[in-house]
Each structure stands twice: as C-alpha cells, then as structure tokens.
Tab-separated table of C-alpha atoms and ligand atoms in Angstrom:
chain	number	residue	atom	x	y	z
A	23	MET	CA	5.922	-64.997	6.857
A	24	LEU	CA	5.914	-63.424	3.443
A	25	GLU	CA	2.312	-64.449	2.919
A	26	ILE	CA	1.330	-62.879	6.238
A	27	LYS	CA	3.035	-59.654	5.226
A	28	GLU	CA	1.222	-59.567	1.879
A	29	GLN	CA	-2.133	-60.315	3.470
A	30	PHE	CA	-1.497	-57.634	6.110
A	31	LEU	CA	-0.765	-55.011	3.447
A	32	ALA	CA	-3.858	-55.962	1.469
A	33	ASP	CA	-6.041	-55.670	4.599
A	34	LEU	CA	-4.521	-52.306	5.398
A	35	GLN	CA	-5.136	-50.993	1.925
A	36	ASN	CA	-8.804	-51.890	2.218
A	37	ALA	CA	-9.162	-50.089	5.531
A	38	PRO	CA	-10.918	-46.785	4.768
A	39	SER	CA	-11.185	-45.345	8.282
A	40	SER	CA	-9.300	-45.180	11.598
A	41	GLU	CA	-11.679	-47.796	12.972
A	42	ALA	CA	-10.924	-50.207	10.145
A	43	VAL	CA	-7.162	-49.649	10.627
A	44	GLU	CA	-7.625	-50.528	14.310
A	45	GLN	CA	-9.356	-53.768	13.281
A	46	VAL	CA	-6.350	-54.630	11.133
A	47	ARG	CA	-4.056	-53.916	14.091
A	48	ILE	CA	-6.064	-56.267	16.314
A	49	LYS	CA	-6.105	-58.927	13.623
A	50	TYR	CA	-2.299	-58.926	13.315
A	51	LEU	CA	-0.799	-57.444	16.462
A	52	GLY	CA	-3.564	-57.963	19.023
A	53	ARG	CA	-3.168	-60.498	21.836
A	54	LYS	CA	-4.428	-63.254	19.594
A	55	GLY	CA	-3.183	-61.583	16.441
A	56	VAL	CA	-1.661	-63.446	13.518
A	57	ILE	CA	1.813	-62.023	14.058
A	58	THR	CA	1.678	-62.149	17.850
A	59	THR	CA	0.810	-65.806	17.846
A	60	LEU	CA	3.233	-66.716	15.129
A	61	ALA	CA	5.967	-67.582	17.606
A	62	LYS	CA	3.593	-69.592	19.795
A	63	ASN	CA	2.383	-71.643	16.886
A	64	THR	CA	5.818	-72.527	15.634
A	65	ASP	CA	7.443	-75.769	16.672
A	66	PHE	CA	10.943	-74.612	17.547
A	67	SER	CA	12.148	-78.079	18.371
A	68	LYS	CA	12.311	-78.814	14.685
A	69	LEU	CA	14.547	-75.846	13.991
A	70	SER	CA	18.325	-75.669	14.149
A	71	PRO	CA	19.844	-72.918	16.361
A	72	GLU	CA	20.738	-71.024	13.216
A	73	GLU	CA	17.160	-71.266	11.922
A	74	LYS	CA	15.791	-70.151	15.291
A	75	ARG	CA	17.923	-67.014	15.171
A	76	THR	CA	16.774	-66.017	11.653
A	77	PHE	CA	13.171	-66.783	12.586
A	78	GLY	CA	13.434	-64.452	15.588
A	79	ALA	CA	15.013	-61.675	13.544
A	80	LYS	CA	12.434	-61.964	10.768
A	81	LEU	CA	9.585	-61.979	13.239
A	82	ASN	CA	10.882	-58.778	14.840
A	83	GLU	CA	11.319	-57.198	11.469
A	84	LEU	CA	7.732	-58.090	10.509
A	85	LYS	CA	6.379	-56.696	13.782
A	86	ASN	CA	8.219	-53.416	13.356
A	87	PHE	CA	7.121	-53.179	9.768
A	88	ALA	CA	3.476	-53.795	10.707
A	89	GLU	CA	3.622	-51.194	13.486
A	90	GLU	CA	5.061	-48.554	11.180
A	91	GLN	CA	2.516	-49.266	8.482
A	92	LEU	CA	-0.346	-49.116	10.966
A	93	ALA	CA	0.847	-45.804	12.376
A	94	SER	CA	0.992	-44.088	8.984
A	95	ALA	CA	-2.314	-45.641	7.860
A	96	LYS	CA	-3.903	-44.242	11.002
A	97	ASP	CA	-2.540	-40.762	10.262
A	98	ALA	CA	-3.827	-40.841	6.704
A	99	ALA	CA	-7.239	-42.102	7.760
A	100	SER	CA	-7.673	-39.410	10.397
A	101	THR	CA	-6.731	-36.658	7.891
A	102	ARG	CA	-9.362	-38.058	5.541
A	103	ASN	CA	-11.888	-38.107	8.358
A	104	LEU	CA	-11.106	-34.480	9.153
A	105	GLY	CA	-11.736	-33.448	5.520
A	106	ALA	CA	-15.002	-35.335	5.385
A	107	LYS	CA	-16.260	-34.041	8.717
A	108	LYS	CA	-15.593	-30.435	7.803
A	109	SER	CA	-17.205	-30.641	4.385
A	110	THR	CA	-19.836	-28.139	5.466
A	111	GLY	CA	-17.084	-25.646	6.252
A	112	LEU	CA	-13.465	-25.963	5.235
A	113	ASP	CA	-12.709	-28.762	2.808
A	114	LEU	CA	-8.954	-29.154	2.631
A	115	THR	CA	-9.203	-31.442	-0.360
A	116	LEU	CA	-10.803	-28.802	-2.593
A	117	PRO	CA	-8.596	-26.953	-5.092
A	118	GLY	CA	-7.619	-23.448	-3.955
A	119	THR	CA	-9.434	-20.299	-5.032
A	120	GLY	CA	-7.569	-18.955	-8.033
A	121	ARG	CA	-6.725	-15.288	-8.295
A	122	THR	CA	-8.220	-13.755	-11.403
A	123	LEU	CA	-5.900	-11.528	-13.364
A	124	GLY	CA	-7.120	-8.216	-14.714
A	125	ALA	CA	-7.321	-7.714	-18.456
A	126	LEU	CA	-7.169	-4.640	-20.629
A	127	HIS	CA	-10.433	-3.485	-22.157
A	128	PRO	CA	-10.589	-3.924	-25.960
A	129	ILE	CA	-10.944	-0.156	-26.387
A	130	THR	CA	-7.796	0.366	-24.329
A	131	LEU	CA	-6.009	-2.234	-26.434
A	132	ILE	CA	-7.003	-0.602	-29.703
A	133	GLN	CA	-6.137	2.856	-28.363
A	134	MET	CA	-2.679	1.698	-27.283
A	135	GLU	CA	-2.138	0.106	-30.662
A	136	LEU	CA	-3.263	3.223	-32.521
A	137	GLU	CA	-1.054	5.432	-30.416
A	138	ALA	CA	1.932	3.213	-31.191
A	139	ILE	CA	1.170	3.268	-34.935
A	140	PHE	CA	0.821	7.044	-35.020
A	141	GLN	CA	3.830	7.648	-32.817
A	142	GLY	CA	5.719	5.559	-35.357
A	143	MET	CA	4.648	8.112	-37.982
A	144	GLY	CA	5.816	11.020	-35.844
A	145	PHE	CA	2.466	12.062	-34.366
A	146	MET	CA	2.086	13.529	-30.870
A	147	VAL	CA	-0.522	11.874	-28.638
A	148	ILE	CA	-2.410	14.639	-26.862
A	149	PRO	CA	-4.812	14.290	-23.927
A	150	SER	CA	-8.014	16.293	-24.310
A	151	PRO	CA	-10.939	17.297	-22.066
A	152	GLU	CA	-14.222	15.353	-22.107
A	153	CYS	CA	-16.086	18.270	-20.623
A	154	GLU	CA	-15.799	21.010	-23.208
A	155	LEU	CA	-16.769	24.566	-24.024
A	156	GLU	CA	-19.475	24.989	-26.613
A	157	TYR	CA	-16.998	27.163	-28.490
A	158	TYR	CA	-14.448	24.413	-29.127
A	159	ASN	CA	-16.958	21.628	-29.702
A	160	PHE	CA	-18.990	23.614	-32.258
A	161	ASP	CA	-18.075	27.218	-33.101
A	162	ALA	CA	-14.332	26.749	-33.598
A	163	VAL	CA	-14.935	23.803	-35.915
A	164	ASN	CA	-17.066	25.924	-38.192
A	165	THR	CA	-20.398	24.947	-36.686
A	166	PRO	CA	-22.063	28.209	-35.535
A	167	ALA	CA	-25.229	28.205	-33.439
A	168	ASP	CA	-27.531	28.471	-36.438
A	169	HIS	CA	-25.628	25.868	-38.450
A	170	PRO	CA	-27.799	22.899	-39.437
A	171	ALA	CA	-24.961	20.490	-38.594
A	172	ARG	CA	-25.544	21.135	-34.886
A	173	GLU	CA	-28.750	19.222	-35.233
A	174	MET	CA	-26.800	16.165	-36.252
A	175	GLN	CA	-25.610	15.750	-32.723
A	176	ASP	CA	-27.836	15.505	-29.734
A	177	THR	CA	-25.723	16.940	-27.029
A	178	PHE	CA	-25.535	16.389	-23.268
A	179	TRP	CA	-25.496	19.884	-21.831
A	180	MET	CA	-24.240	20.611	-18.335
A	181	THR	CA	-25.886	23.002	-15.934
A	182	ASN	CA	-22.869	25.351	-16.096
A	183	GLY	CA	-23.335	25.846	-19.845
A	184	MET	CA	-20.517	23.493	-20.809
A	185	LEU	CA	-21.151	20.212	-22.590
A	186	LEU	CA	-19.890	16.657	-22.803
A	187	ARG	CA	-17.991	16.777	-26.052
A	188	THR	CA	-19.787	15.134	-28.930
A	189	GLN	CA	-16.614	14.667	-30.941
A	190	THR	CA	-12.860	14.682	-30.473
A	191	SER	CA	-12.783	17.345	-33.210
A	192	ALA	CA	-13.448	19.659	-30.279
A	193	ASN	CA	-9.753	19.512	-29.549
A	194	GLN	CA	-8.603	20.631	-33.002
A	195	CYS	CA	-8.437	24.335	-32.297
A	196	ARG	CA	-7.154	23.853	-28.765
A	197	THR	CA	-4.241	21.961	-30.299
A	198	MET	CA	-3.591	24.559	-32.998
A	199	GLU	CA	-3.635	27.330	-30.382
A	200	LYS	CA	-1.269	25.454	-28.117
A	201	TYR	CA	1.246	23.970	-30.552
A	202	GLY	CA	1.007	26.064	-33.743
A	203	VAL	CA	2.380	24.718	-37.017
A	204	PRO	CA	3.647	22.378	-38.330
A	205	LEU	CA	1.398	19.961	-36.513
A	206	ARG	CA	1.021	16.194	-36.455
A	207	ALA	CA	-1.112	14.952	-33.596
A	208	ILE	CA	-3.793	12.527	-32.535
A	209	PHE	CA	-6.185	12.935	-29.617
A	210	PRO	CA	-8.006	9.752	-28.671
A	211	GLY	CA	-10.845	9.948	-26.181
A	212	ARG	CA	-14.389	9.453	-25.049
A	213	CYS	CA	-17.326	11.250	-26.638
A	214	PHE	CA	-20.967	11.478	-25.685
A	215	ARG	CA	-24.203	11.834	-27.601
A	216	ASN	CA	-27.748	11.641	-26.506
A	217	GLU	CA	-28.525	8.622	-28.662
A	218	ALA	CA	-30.865	5.678	-28.389
A	219	VAL	CA	-28.699	2.629	-27.715
A	220	ASP	CA	-28.794	-0.312	-30.144
A	221	PRO	CA	-26.247	-2.941	-31.326
A	222	SER	CA	-24.232	-0.269	-33.143
A	223	HIS	CA	-25.035	2.982	-31.298
A	224	GLU	CA	-23.979	4.013	-27.829
A	225	ASN	CA	-24.350	7.276	-25.967
A	226	THR	CA	-20.743	6.894	-24.820
A	227	PHE	CA	-18.119	5.917	-27.362
A	228	TYR	CA	-14.506	6.492	-28.314
A	229	GLN	CA	-12.972	8.372	-31.178
A	230	CYS	CA	-9.438	9.100	-32.212
A	231	GLU	CA	-9.028	12.439	-33.924
A	232	GLY	CA	-6.025	13.109	-36.086
A	233	LEU	CA	-4.750	16.435	-37.310
A	234	VAL	CA	-1.891	17.206	-39.659
A	235	ILE	CA	-1.109	20.763	-40.696
A	236	ASP	CA	1.848	21.830	-42.755
A	237	LYS	CA	2.681	23.429	-46.078
A	238	ASN	CA	1.325	21.595	-49.137
A	239	ILE	CA	-0.727	18.956	-47.332
A	240	SER	CA	-3.128	17.276	-49.761
A	241	VAL	CA	-5.640	14.431	-50.039
A	242	ALA	CA	-2.747	12.183	-51.123
A	243	ASN	CA	-1.161	12.577	-47.663
A	244	LEU	CA	-4.480	11.808	-46.026
A	245	ILE	CA	-4.972	8.612	-48.022
A	246	ALA	CA	-1.416	7.435	-47.370
A	247	VAL	CA	-1.835	7.815	-43.613
A	248	MET	CA	-5.247	6.092	-43.601
A	249	LYS	CA	-3.895	3.144	-45.574
A	250	THR	CA	-0.942	2.715	-43.246
A	251	LEU	CA	-3.240	2.879	-40.264
A	252	LEU	CA	-5.729	0.279	-41.469
A	253	SER	CA	-3.227	-2.258	-42.731
A	254	GLU	CA	-1.316	-2.062	-39.439
A	255	ILE	CA	-4.416	-2.402	-37.313
A	256	PHE	CA	-6.038	-5.329	-39.050
A	257	HIS	CA	-2.858	-7.141	-40.062
A	258	ARG	CA	-4.673	-8.147	-43.230
A	259	ASP	CA	-5.855	-6.666	-46.460
A	260	VAL	CA	-8.951	-4.593	-45.934
A	261	VAL	CA	-11.205	-3.291	-48.655
A	262	VAL	CA	-11.913	0.417	-48.292
A	263	ARG	CA	-13.862	2.982	-50.237
A	264	LEU	CA	-13.920	6.778	-50.129
A	265	ARG	CA	-17.218	8.582	-50.507
A	266	PRO	CA	-17.843	12.290	-50.391
A	267	GLY	CA	-19.064	13.244	-46.933
A	268	PHE	CA	-20.147	16.481	-45.353
A	269	PHE	CA	-18.618	17.784	-42.155
A	270	PRO	CA	-18.532	21.511	-41.474
A	271	PHE	CA	-14.862	21.506	-40.498
A	272	VAL	CA	-13.453	19.891	-43.648
A	273	GLU	CA	-13.543	20.768	-47.331
A	274	PRO	CA	-13.596	18.460	-49.183
A	275	GLY	CA	-14.910	15.907	-46.697
A	276	PHE	CA	-14.938	12.126	-47.083
A	277	GLU	CA	-16.342	9.016	-45.554
A	278	LEU	CA	-13.817	6.225	-45.506
A	279	ASP	CA	-15.717	2.947	-45.321
A	280	VAL	CA	-14.240	-0.473	-44.698
A	281	ARG	CA	-15.848	-3.663	-45.885
A	282	CYS	CA	-17.404	-5.296	-42.841
A	283	LEU	CA	-14.849	-7.666	-41.360
A	284	LEU	CA	-17.493	-9.546	-39.382
A	285	CYS	CA	-19.521	-10.696	-42.387
A	286	ASP	CA	-17.017	-10.013	-45.207
A	287	GLY	CA	-19.517	-7.802	-46.949
A	288	GLU	CA	-22.405	-10.273	-46.793
A	289	GLY	CA	-24.464	-8.053	-44.513
A	290	CYS	CA	-24.979	-8.487	-40.756
A	291	SER	CA	-26.523	-6.589	-37.857
A	292	THR	CA	-23.300	-4.672	-37.206
A	293	CYS	CA	-23.166	-3.234	-40.725
A	294	HIS	CA	-26.969	-2.971	-40.899
A	295	GLY	CA	-26.958	-5.403	-43.783
A	296	SER	CA	-24.993	-3.071	-46.054
A	297	GLY	CA	-21.694	-4.968	-45.933
A	298	TRP	CA	-19.838	-1.702	-45.209
A	299	ILE	CA	-18.912	0.044	-42.006
A	300	GLU	CA	-18.381	3.777	-41.908
A	301	LEU	CA	-15.064	3.834	-40.161
A	302	ILE	CA	-13.104	7.012	-40.681
A	303	PRO	CA	-14.676	10.291	-41.682
A	304	CYS	CA	-11.994	12.643	-42.833
A	305	GLY	CA	-11.115	15.556	-45.082
A	306	LEU	CA	-8.956	18.601	-45.637
A	307	VAL	CA	-9.182	21.094	-42.796
A	308	HIS	CA	-11.591	23.900	-43.664
A	309	PRO	CA	-9.754	27.243	-44.091
A	310	ARG	CA	-12.056	28.813	-41.523
A	311	VAL	CA	-11.045	26.244	-38.918
A	312	LEU	CA	-7.394	27.041	-39.533
A	313	GLU	CA	-8.250	30.693	-38.982
A	314	TYR	CA	-10.024	29.865	-35.720
A	315	GLY	CA	-6.829	28.071	-34.695
A	316	GLY	CA	-4.725	31.131	-35.546
A	317	ILE	CA	-3.140	29.583	-38.652
A	318	ASP	CA	-2.958	31.312	-42.032
A	319	PRO	CA	-4.896	29.174	-44.559
A	320	ASN	CA	-3.059	30.838	-47.447
A	321	GLU	CA	0.202	29.445	-46.229
A	322	TYR	CA	-0.846	26.177	-44.610
A	323	SER	CA	-3.221	23.335	-45.295
A	324	GLY	CA	-4.027	20.188	-43.412
A	325	PHE	CA	-6.099	17.082	-43.091
A	326	ALA	CA	-8.159	15.754	-40.230
A	327	PHE	CA	-9.891	12.508	-39.459
A	328	GLY	CA	-12.082	11.193	-36.682
A	329	ALA	CA	-11.624	7.431	-36.411
A	330	GLY	CA	-14.295	5.603	-34.444
A	331	LEU	CA	-12.210	3.709	-31.878
A	332	THR	CA	-15.248	1.795	-30.717
A	333	ARG	CA	-16.031	0.626	-34.234
A	334	LEU	CA	-12.394	-0.238	-34.865
A	335	ALA	CA	-12.336	-2.391	-31.725
A	336	MET	CA	-15.554	-4.123	-32.778
A	337	MET	CA	-14.162	-4.856	-36.212
A	338	LYS	CA	-10.766	-5.975	-34.988
A	339	PHE	CA	-11.993	-8.261	-32.208
A	340	GLY	CA	-15.212	-9.369	-33.895
A	341	ILE	CA	-17.484	-7.867	-31.229
A	342	PRO	CA	-21.037	-8.063	-32.582
A	343	ASP	CA	-22.785	-5.670	-30.180
A	344	ILE	CA	-21.546	-2.241	-29.068
A	345	ARG	CA	-23.385	-2.569	-25.747
A	346	LEU	CA	-20.953	-5.277	-24.607
A	347	LEU	CA	-18.192	-2.686	-24.432
A	348	ASN	CA	-19.776	-0.591	-21.699
A	349	ALA	CA	-21.524	-3.419	-19.866
A	350	GLY	CA	-18.696	-3.788	-17.347
A	351	ASP	CA	-18.894	-7.573	-17.418
A	352	VAL	CA	-15.477	-9.013	-16.559
A	353	ARG	CA	-16.288	-12.231	-18.414
A	354	PHE	CA	-16.336	-10.118	-21.578
A	355	ASN	CA	-13.207	-8.160	-20.772
A	356	GLU	CA	-11.238	-11.268	-19.834
A	357	GLN	CA	-11.520	-12.604	-23.367
A	358	PHE	CA	-9.089	-10.112	-24.817
A	359	PRO	CA	-5.477	-11.079	-24.527
A	360	ALA	CA	-3.493	-8.315	-22.934
A	361	PHE	CA	-0.644	-7.171	-25.104
A	362	VAL	CA	1.557	-4.167	-25.243
A	363	PRO	CA	2.062	-3.016	-28.817
B	418	DAH	N1	-16.212	14.779	-35.645
B	418	DAH	C1	-16.904	13.966	-36.643
B	418	DAH	C2	-18.012	13.181	-35.960
B	418	DAH	O1	-17.906	12.919	-34.805
B	418	DAH	C3	-15.961	13.040	-37.287
B	418	DAH	C4	-15.002	13.694	-38.201
B	418	DAH	C5	-15.316	13.894	-39.531
B	418	DAH	C6	-13.767	14.121	-37.743
B	418	DAH	C7	-14.448	14.471	-40.413
B	418	DAH	C8	-12.876	14.715	-38.613
B	418	DAH	C9	-13.232	14.862	-39.959
B	418	DAH	O2	-11.691	15.148	-38.218
B	418	DAH	O3	-12.332	15.420	-40.804
B	418	DAH	O4	-18.942	12.803	-36.607
C-alpha cells in the first residue's frame, strides 16, 4: 500500500494541468483504479480477522488521502491555468508595480545643506524675488546704466520693464533697507541670463548670496567664513585660491577658485581643462552700495559673496554636465540620496 501511495504522489506531482490531475484520479480512484480494485484483488481468506480490520482501515485512509491530494492538486492546476489564459491581460503571477518614491533635486539638497551651515554661523536665510526691478539688480549694486559691467550680463527683460534677476546680489540693498545693521544673511535663489547653453553654462542657474555688515568687518572674516563653508560642504580638504576679481559692488573683489574635484586638477570638460573651477566670487562691500542700502560706510563695513549653487552641486555630486540639472529626467534626480542636513 505504501508503494501505491508513493507512486500516486509521484504521478500527481507530474500532472501539470487539471486534465492530467483527472487522469491520475481515474488511474487510482476510477472504477478500475489501482486503489479501488485493491480490495477486490486481495485474497482475504488468507488474512486473520485482525489483519482484515487493519487492511480495511488502511485502505480507507489511503482513499481519503488520495481524494484530498487530488482536490488540492486540481485547485492549484486551475489557478495556474487561469494565470496562463489571462497572460494577454492580467497576469497574477507577475510582481506588482512598485511605487516610485520622489527624491530631492541635487540643487535642493545643496541649498538645504548650505542653509544649515550658515544658520549654524548665525546667518538669516532670506527669500528673495526672481523677478526684479532694474534698480536693485543693477543700479543699487553700483552698476549704473552706462557702466560697462552691465554688458557682462545678458539680461532677460520683461515687457513691464522689470527683469529676471541676473544675480542674487540684487537682493543686497533690499536686505539692507529691510533689516539694517548689523547684518548676517544669505539669500539663495534662481538667476537667469541669456546665455548659450553648454556643459558648464545654463540660462537658468542657482546662486547663494551672502552678506555680512558690521563694524570692523575685514577680508579675514570673509576668508574664515569661506573656509568653514567649503570644508563643511565637501567633507574633505579642498584646495582653494584667491585671485583679484572685478565686480562693481565690491572693493576689493576676489575670485575664490577651488581645484576641480571631478578631475583633481588634471583638466576636464567641466573645468575647461584648467583644473580650477571659479566657485565663489566675493569681496568687501563697496562703500557706495552701503550708501544705497542706507548704511554709513564710515561706520560700517561688510563682505559679500555670490556662491554658484549649481557649480557647488556639480562639484559635490560629480555631475559632469550642467544641462542634466534642468533636464527634468527623474532617472537623474533619483540618483541623489535624500537627506536632511
Ligand atoms: N553677482 C555676481 C555674479 O553673479 C557674483 C558676486 C561677485 C557676488 C562678488 C558677490 C560678490 O556678492 O561680492 O557674477
């Protein structure tokens, strides 16, 4: 009987469909089935009454077992059939559709990190308008209409005479007017220039302007803040250099360059082969700008900087082409681990 049971299970396992399971049923439990005829083919006269009783019980047990096994094999086979038949529509055996989680854009990540670093140094984080008056974007930062520096920036003008700000410096005098002195603030935000787009130039990019005004502010304060900023952002030693730079709203003005973190100074397309990236232009606030902001330059001095957020993000995350940032491709965005600084 044990052999029959083993053979039955083996047959059942090899039955792929409902039809095959039915064949197994007929083979074992049909009218001429192996189990059905087991009793008929046994010579009871040779058995003791005790043996007859155990034979009967075992036979019943085997029958019940076979019936149960057949029933569940039939269920399983019909579920499989259902899946196969519906393969043109709903396939229940396929893995579910995963829900994709949103991710923070690398610019957002770097902005959040910068804000946290500066807040740690006691800076206010101030929102500022993208659509600006010509006065704040140019005149109030010492760039009058006939000033040659205006030519440095191709501007998107609006039909109402306003403009899309070309620099976050546009918010310097707004901030001085609103908060007065002493002042320690950053204003991160989007800027626009009518530029031809290439791997390192965009017409839409992000800056983070910083402004500190107090008594006795000097270049030493500026350098200390820049060093703190860069070491915290890159979590590694970065090589920087200060070059004289001209900007109408600072005197003296500097270019703070960082050695290209993508190629380690070897030269690549991001740094235009120079090995250096211009990262943070900065300087001491021009006395005339303080005056525009209603602050007495004889009593107060300050420093300002305009960090390129877009460049910082490219350096930090190793993004080789600026155009990826505005492409709106989620496959790009998803690669940046969301974190809250
Ligand atoms: N606004 C300048 C630009 O967009 C950057 C800049 C330079 C900002 C020097 C500053 C500064 O605050 O001191 O090119």
